[in-house]
mmCIF file of C-alpha atoms and ligand atoms in Angstrom:
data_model
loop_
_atom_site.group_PDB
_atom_site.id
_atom_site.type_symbol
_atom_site.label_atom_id
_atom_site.label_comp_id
_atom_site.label_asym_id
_atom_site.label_seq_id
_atom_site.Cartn_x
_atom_site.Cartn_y
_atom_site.Cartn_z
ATOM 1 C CA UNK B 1 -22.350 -6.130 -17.796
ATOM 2 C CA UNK B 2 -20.858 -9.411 -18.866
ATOM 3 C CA UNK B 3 -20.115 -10.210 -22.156
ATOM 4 C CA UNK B 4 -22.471 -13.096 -22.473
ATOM 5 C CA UNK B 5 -25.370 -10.913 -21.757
ATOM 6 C CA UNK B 6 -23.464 -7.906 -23.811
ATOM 7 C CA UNK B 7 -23.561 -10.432 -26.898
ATOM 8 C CA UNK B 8 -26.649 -11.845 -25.987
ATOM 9 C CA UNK B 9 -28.840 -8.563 -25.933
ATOM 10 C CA UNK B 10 -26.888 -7.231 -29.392
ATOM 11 C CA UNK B 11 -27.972 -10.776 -30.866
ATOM 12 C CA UNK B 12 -31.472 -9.587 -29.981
ATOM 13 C CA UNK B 13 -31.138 -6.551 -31.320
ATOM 14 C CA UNK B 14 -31.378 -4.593 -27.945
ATOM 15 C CA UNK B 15 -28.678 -1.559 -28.179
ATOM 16 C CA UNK B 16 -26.098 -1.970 -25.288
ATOM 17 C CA UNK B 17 -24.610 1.503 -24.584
ATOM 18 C CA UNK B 18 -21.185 1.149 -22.315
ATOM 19 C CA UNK B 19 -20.025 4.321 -20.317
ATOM 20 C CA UNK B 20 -16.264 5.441 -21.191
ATOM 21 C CA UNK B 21 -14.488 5.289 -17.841
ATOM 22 C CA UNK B 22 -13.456 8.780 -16.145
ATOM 23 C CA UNK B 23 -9.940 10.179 -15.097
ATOM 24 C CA UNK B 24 -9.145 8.571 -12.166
ATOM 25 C CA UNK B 25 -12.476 5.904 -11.817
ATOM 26 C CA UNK B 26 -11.550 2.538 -11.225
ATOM 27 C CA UNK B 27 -11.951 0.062 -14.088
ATOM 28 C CA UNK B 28 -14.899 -1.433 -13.805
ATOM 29 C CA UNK B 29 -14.026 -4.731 -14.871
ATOM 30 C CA UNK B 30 -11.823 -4.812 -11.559
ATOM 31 C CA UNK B 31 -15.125 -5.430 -9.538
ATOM 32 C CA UNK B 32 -16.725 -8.243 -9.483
ATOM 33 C CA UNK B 33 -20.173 -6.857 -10.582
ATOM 34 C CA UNK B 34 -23.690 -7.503 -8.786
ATOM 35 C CA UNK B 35 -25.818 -10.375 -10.111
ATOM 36 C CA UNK B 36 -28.291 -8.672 -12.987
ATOM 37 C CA UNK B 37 -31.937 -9.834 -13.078
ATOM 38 C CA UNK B 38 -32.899 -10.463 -16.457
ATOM 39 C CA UNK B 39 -36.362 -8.847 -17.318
ATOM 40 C CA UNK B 40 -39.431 -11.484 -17.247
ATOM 41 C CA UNK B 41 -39.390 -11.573 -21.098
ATOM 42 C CA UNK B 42 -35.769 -11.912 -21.913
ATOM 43 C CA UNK B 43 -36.177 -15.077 -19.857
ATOM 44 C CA UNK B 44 -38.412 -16.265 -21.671
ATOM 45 C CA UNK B 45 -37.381 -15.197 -25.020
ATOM 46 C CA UNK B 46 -34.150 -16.992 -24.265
ATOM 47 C CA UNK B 47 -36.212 -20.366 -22.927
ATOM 48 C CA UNK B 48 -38.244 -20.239 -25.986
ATOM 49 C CA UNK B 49 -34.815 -19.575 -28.168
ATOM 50 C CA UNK B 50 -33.239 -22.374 -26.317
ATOM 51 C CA UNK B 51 -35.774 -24.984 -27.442
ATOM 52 C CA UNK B 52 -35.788 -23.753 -30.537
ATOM 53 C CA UNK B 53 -32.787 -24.723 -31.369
ATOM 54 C CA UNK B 54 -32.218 -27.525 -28.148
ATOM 55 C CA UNK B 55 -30.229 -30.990 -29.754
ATOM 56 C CA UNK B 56 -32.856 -34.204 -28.572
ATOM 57 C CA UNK B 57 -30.910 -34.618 -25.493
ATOM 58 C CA UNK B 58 -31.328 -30.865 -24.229
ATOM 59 C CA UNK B 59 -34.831 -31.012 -25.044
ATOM 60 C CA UNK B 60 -35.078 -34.598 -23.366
ATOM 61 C CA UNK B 61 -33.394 -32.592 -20.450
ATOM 62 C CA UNK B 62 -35.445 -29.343 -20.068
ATOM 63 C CA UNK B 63 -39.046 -31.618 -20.189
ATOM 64 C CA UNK B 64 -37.691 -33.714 -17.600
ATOM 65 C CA UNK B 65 -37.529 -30.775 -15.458
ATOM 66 C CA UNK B 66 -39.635 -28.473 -16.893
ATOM 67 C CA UNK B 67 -42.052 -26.554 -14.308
ATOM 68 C CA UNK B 68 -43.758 -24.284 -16.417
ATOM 69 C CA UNK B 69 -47.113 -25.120 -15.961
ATOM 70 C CA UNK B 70 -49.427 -26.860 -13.129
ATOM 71 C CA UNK B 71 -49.262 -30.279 -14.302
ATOM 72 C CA UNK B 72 -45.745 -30.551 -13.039
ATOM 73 C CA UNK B 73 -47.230 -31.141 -9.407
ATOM 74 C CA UNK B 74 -49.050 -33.843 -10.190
ATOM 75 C CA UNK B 75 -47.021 -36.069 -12.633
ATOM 76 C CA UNK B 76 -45.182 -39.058 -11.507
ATOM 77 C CA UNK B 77 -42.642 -38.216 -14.091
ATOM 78 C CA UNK B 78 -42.777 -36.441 -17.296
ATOM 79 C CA UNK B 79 -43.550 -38.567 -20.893
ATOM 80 C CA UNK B 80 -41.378 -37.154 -23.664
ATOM 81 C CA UNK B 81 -41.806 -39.261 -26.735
ATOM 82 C CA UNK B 82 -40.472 -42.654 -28.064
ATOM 83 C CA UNK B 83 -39.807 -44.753 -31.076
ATOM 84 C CA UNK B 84 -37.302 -43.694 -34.270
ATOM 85 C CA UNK B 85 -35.988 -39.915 -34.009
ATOM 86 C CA UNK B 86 -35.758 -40.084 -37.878
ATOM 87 C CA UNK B 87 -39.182 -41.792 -38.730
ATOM 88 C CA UNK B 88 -41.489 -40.899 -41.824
ATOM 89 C CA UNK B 89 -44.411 -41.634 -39.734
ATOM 90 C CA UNK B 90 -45.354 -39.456 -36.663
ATOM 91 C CA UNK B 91 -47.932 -40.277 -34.496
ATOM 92 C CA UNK B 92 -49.594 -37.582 -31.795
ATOM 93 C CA UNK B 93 -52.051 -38.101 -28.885
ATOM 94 C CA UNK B 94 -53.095 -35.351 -26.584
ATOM 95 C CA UNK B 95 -51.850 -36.399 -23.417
ATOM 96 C CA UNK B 96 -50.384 -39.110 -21.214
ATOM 97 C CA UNK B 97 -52.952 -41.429 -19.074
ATOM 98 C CA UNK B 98 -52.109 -43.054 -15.927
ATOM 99 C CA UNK B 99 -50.529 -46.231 -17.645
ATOM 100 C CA UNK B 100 -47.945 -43.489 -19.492
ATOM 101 C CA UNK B 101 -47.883 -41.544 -16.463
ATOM 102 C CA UNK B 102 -46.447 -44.389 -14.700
ATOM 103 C CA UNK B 103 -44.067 -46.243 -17.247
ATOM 104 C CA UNK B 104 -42.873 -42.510 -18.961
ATOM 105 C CA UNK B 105 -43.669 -43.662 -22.357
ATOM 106 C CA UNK B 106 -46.781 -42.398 -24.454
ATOM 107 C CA UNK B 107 -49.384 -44.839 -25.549
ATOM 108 C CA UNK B 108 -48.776 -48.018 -23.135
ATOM 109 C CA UNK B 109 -51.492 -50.106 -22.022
ATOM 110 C CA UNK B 110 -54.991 -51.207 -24.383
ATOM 111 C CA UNK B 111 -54.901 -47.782 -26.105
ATOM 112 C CA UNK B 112 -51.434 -48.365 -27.063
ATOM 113 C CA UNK B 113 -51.601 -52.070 -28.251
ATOM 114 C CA UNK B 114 -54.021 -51.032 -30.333
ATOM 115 C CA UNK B 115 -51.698 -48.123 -31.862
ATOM 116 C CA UNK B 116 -49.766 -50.768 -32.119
ATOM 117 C CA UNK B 117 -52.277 -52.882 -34.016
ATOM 118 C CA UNK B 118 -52.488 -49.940 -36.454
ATOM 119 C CA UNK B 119 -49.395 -49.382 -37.054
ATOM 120 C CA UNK B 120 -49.010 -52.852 -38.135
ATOM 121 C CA UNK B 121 -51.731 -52.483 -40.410
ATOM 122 C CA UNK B 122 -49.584 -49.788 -42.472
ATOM 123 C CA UNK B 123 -46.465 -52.238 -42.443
ATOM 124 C CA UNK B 124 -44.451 -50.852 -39.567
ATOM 125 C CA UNK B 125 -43.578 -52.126 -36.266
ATOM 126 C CA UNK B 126 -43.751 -49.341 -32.953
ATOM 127 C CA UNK B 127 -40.015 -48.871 -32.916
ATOM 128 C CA UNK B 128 -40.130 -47.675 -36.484
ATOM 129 C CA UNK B 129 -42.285 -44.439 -35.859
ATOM 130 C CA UNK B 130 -41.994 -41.289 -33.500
ATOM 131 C CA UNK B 131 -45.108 -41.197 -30.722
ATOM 132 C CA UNK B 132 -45.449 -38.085 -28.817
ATOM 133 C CA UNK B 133 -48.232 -36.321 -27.116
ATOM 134 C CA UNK B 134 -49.303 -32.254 -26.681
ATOM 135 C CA UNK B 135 -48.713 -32.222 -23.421
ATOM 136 C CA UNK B 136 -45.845 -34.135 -21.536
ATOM 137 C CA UNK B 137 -47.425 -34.733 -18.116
ATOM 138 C CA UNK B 138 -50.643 -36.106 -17.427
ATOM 139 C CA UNK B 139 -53.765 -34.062 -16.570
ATOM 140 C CA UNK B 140 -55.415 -35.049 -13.414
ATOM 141 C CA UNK B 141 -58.143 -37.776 -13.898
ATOM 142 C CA UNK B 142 -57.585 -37.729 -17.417
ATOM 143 C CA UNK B 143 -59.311 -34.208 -17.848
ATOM 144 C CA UNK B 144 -58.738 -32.569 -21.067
ATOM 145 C CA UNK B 145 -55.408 -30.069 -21.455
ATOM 146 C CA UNK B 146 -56.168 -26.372 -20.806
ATOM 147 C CA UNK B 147 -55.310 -24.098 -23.079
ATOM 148 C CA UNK B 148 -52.272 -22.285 -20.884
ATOM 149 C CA UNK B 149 -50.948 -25.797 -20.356
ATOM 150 C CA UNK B 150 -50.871 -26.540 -24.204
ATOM 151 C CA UNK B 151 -49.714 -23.004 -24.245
ATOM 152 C CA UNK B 152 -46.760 -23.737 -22.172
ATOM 153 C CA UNK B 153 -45.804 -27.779 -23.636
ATOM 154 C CA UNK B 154 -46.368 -27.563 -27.050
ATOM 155 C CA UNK B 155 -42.995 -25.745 -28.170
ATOM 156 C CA UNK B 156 -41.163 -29.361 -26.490
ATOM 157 C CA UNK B 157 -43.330 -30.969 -29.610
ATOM 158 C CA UNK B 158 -42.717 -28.494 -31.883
ATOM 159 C CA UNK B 159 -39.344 -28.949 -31.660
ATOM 160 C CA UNK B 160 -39.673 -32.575 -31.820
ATOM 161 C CA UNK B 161 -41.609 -32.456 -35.087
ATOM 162 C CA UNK B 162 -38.743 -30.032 -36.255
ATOM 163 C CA UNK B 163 -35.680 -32.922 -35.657
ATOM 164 C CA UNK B 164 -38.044 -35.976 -36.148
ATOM 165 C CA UNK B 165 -39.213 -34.019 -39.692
ATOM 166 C CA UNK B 166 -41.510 -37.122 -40.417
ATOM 167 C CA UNK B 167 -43.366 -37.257 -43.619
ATOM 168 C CA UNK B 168 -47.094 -37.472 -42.128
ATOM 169 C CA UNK B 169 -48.322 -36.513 -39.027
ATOM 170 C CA UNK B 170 -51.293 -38.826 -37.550
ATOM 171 C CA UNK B 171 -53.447 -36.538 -35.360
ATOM 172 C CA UNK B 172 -55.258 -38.952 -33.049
ATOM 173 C CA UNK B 173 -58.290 -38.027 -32.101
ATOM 174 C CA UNK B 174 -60.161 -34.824 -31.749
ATOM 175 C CA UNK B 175 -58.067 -33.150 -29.178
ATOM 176 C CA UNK B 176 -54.646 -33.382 -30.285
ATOM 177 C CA UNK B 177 -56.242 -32.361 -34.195
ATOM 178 C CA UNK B 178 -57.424 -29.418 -32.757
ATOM 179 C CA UNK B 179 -54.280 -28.399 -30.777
ATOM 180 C CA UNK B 180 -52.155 -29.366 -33.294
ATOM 181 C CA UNK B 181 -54.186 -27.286 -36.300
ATOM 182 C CA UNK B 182 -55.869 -24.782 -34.116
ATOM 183 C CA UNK B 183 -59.142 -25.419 -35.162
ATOM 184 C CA UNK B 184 -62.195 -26.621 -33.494
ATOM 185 C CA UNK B 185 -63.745 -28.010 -36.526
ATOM 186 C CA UNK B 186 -65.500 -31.418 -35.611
ATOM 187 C CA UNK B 187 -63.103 -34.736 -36.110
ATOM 188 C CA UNK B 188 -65.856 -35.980 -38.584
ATOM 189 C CA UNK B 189 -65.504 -33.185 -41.093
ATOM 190 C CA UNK B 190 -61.718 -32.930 -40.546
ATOM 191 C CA UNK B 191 -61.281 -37.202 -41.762
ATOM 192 C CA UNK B 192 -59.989 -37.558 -45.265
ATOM 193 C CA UNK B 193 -58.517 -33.762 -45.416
ATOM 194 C CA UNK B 194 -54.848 -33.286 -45.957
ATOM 195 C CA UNK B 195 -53.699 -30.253 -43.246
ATOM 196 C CA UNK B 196 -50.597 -28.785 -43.084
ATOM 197 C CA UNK B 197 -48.310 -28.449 -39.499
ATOM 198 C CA UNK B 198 -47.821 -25.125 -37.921
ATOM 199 C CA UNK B 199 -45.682 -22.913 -40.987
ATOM 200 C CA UNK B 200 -44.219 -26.235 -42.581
ATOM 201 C CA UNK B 201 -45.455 -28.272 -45.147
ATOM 202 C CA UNK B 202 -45.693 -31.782 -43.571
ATOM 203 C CA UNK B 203 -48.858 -32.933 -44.039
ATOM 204 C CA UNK B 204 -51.333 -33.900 -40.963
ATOM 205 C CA UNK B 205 -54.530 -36.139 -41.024
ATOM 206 C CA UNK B 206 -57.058 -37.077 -38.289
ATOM 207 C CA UNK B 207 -58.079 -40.062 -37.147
ATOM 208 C CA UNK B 208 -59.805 -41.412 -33.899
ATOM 209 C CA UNK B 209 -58.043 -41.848 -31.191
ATOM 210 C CA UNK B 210 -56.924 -45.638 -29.953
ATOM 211 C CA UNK B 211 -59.170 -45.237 -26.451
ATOM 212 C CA UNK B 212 -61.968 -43.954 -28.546
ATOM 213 C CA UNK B 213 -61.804 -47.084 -31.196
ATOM 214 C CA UNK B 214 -61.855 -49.832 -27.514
ATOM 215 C CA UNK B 215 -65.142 -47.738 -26.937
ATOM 216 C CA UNK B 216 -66.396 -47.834 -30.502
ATOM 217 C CA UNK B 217 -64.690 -50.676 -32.533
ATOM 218 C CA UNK B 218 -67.365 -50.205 -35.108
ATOM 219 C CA UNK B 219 -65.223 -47.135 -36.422
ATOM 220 C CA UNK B 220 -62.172 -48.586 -36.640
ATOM 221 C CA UNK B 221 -63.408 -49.233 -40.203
ATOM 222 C CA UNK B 222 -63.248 -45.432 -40.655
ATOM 223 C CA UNK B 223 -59.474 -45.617 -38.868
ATOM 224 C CA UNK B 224 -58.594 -47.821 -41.484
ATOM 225 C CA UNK B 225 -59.825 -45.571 -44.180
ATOM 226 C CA UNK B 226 -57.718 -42.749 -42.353
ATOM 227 C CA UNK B 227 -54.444 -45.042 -42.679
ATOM 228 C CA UNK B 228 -54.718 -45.590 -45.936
ATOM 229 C CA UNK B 229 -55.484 -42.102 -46.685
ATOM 230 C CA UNK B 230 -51.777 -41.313 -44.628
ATOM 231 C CA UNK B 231 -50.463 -43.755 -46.403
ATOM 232 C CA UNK B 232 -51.388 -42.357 -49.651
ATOM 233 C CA UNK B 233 -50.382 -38.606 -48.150
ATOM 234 C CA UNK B 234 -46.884 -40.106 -46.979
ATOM 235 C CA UNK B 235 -46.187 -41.502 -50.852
ATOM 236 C CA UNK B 236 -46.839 -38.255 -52.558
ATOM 237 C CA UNK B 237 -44.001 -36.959 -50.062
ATOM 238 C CA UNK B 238 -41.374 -39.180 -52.193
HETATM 239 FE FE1 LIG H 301 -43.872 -28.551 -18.593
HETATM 240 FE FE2 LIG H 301 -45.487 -29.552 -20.456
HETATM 241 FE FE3 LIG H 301 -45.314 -30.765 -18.117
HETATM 242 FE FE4 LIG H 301 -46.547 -28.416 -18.278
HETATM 243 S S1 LIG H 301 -47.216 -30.336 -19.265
HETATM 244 S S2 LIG H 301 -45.034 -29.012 -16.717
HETATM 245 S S3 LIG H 301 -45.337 -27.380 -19.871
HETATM 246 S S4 LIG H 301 -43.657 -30.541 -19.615
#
């Protein structure tokens, strides 16, 4: 056994045991030993450890050319996130579409000028916030994410909330609220509530999401209402 794995397996708390060499065996550390396979879960305890503690670029790295769920197949290339790694403002969809799918950056094309729109209407320009989505490759004709794909993506965002550590999260639209709060509580009765993410105590609100508002501009009203309400979440945070 090599040390990395030696230190690696104490670290876990996994007892190593190491037999005392015998009169007359050869030292074992004068053979080059066999290849181990780690067990199933190891590997992934030490993929999930990795992210967990992966600097942006790592993380950048391991979505790029990350295989761990079907989507991977089908993707022209991955869509990791964009805009200021130290923003107050986060902003989360559910997926990319084929417009993000094709340029690798979330919320491009009429959904994402009117993101833009809105988050003009708080006082910020695009650059100045972090935009990510649940899953990092696109679903196939837009379909919504499984659950074993958001299973699979959404420690990448996790992570990304943990180095962005904005002061509001913006949960656009009902999908990405209910991955993001596991909940399946309607978007209507979820509007105007102050949620909490995962075990941390940034605050999350819903709103609509931008493709849903070019469908039903009469609610961007309501969107408005939801901005102000972040607004108001992200000044108690000061
Ligand atoms: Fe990996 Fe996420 Fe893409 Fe699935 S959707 S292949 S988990 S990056």
């Amino acid at each position: 056994m090599d040390n990395l794995r030696r230190q690696y397996l104490q670290a876990m708390g996994i007892p190593v045991w190491v037999r005392r060499q015998q009169p007359g065996e050869v030292d074992s550390s004068d053979i080059t030993p066999a290849p181990l396979d780690m067990p199933h879960e190891l590997e992934e305890l030490s993929d999930a450890q990795a992210i967990s503690c992966a600097t942006w670029q790592v993380l950048e790295g391991r979505v790029a050319s990350c295989t761990a769920c079907d989507l991977h197949s089908t993707r022209t290339q991955t869509v990791f996130g964009t805009g200021d790694r130290e923003a107050g403002w986060m902003f989360i969809g559910e997926a990319p579409g084929a417009d993000e799918d094709r340029q690798g950056e979330p919320f491009v094309g009429r959904a994402g000028q009117l993101l833009n729109a809105m988050i003009q209407a708080i006082g910020l320009r695009r650059e100045q916030v972090y935009i990510a989505n649940i899953l990092k490759c696109r679903p196939p004709r837009n379909r919504d994410p499984r659950p074993e794909e958001v299973a699979c993506c959404e420690r990448y965002l996790h992570r990304q909330v943990e180095l962005v550590q904005p002061r509001v999260i913006l949960a656009l639209g009902r999908i990405a609220a209910h991955n993001l709060l596991k909940t399946d509580v309607s978007l209507g009765r979820m509007r105007g509530r102050c949620y909490r993410y995962s075990d941390t105590q940034i605050p999350v609100v819903v709103t609509y999401h931008p493709a849903y508002l070019l469908r039903s501009p009469n609610e961007k009203r309501k969107a408005w209402q939801d901005l102000q309400f972040a607004t108001r979440m992200y000044a108690e945070g000061e």
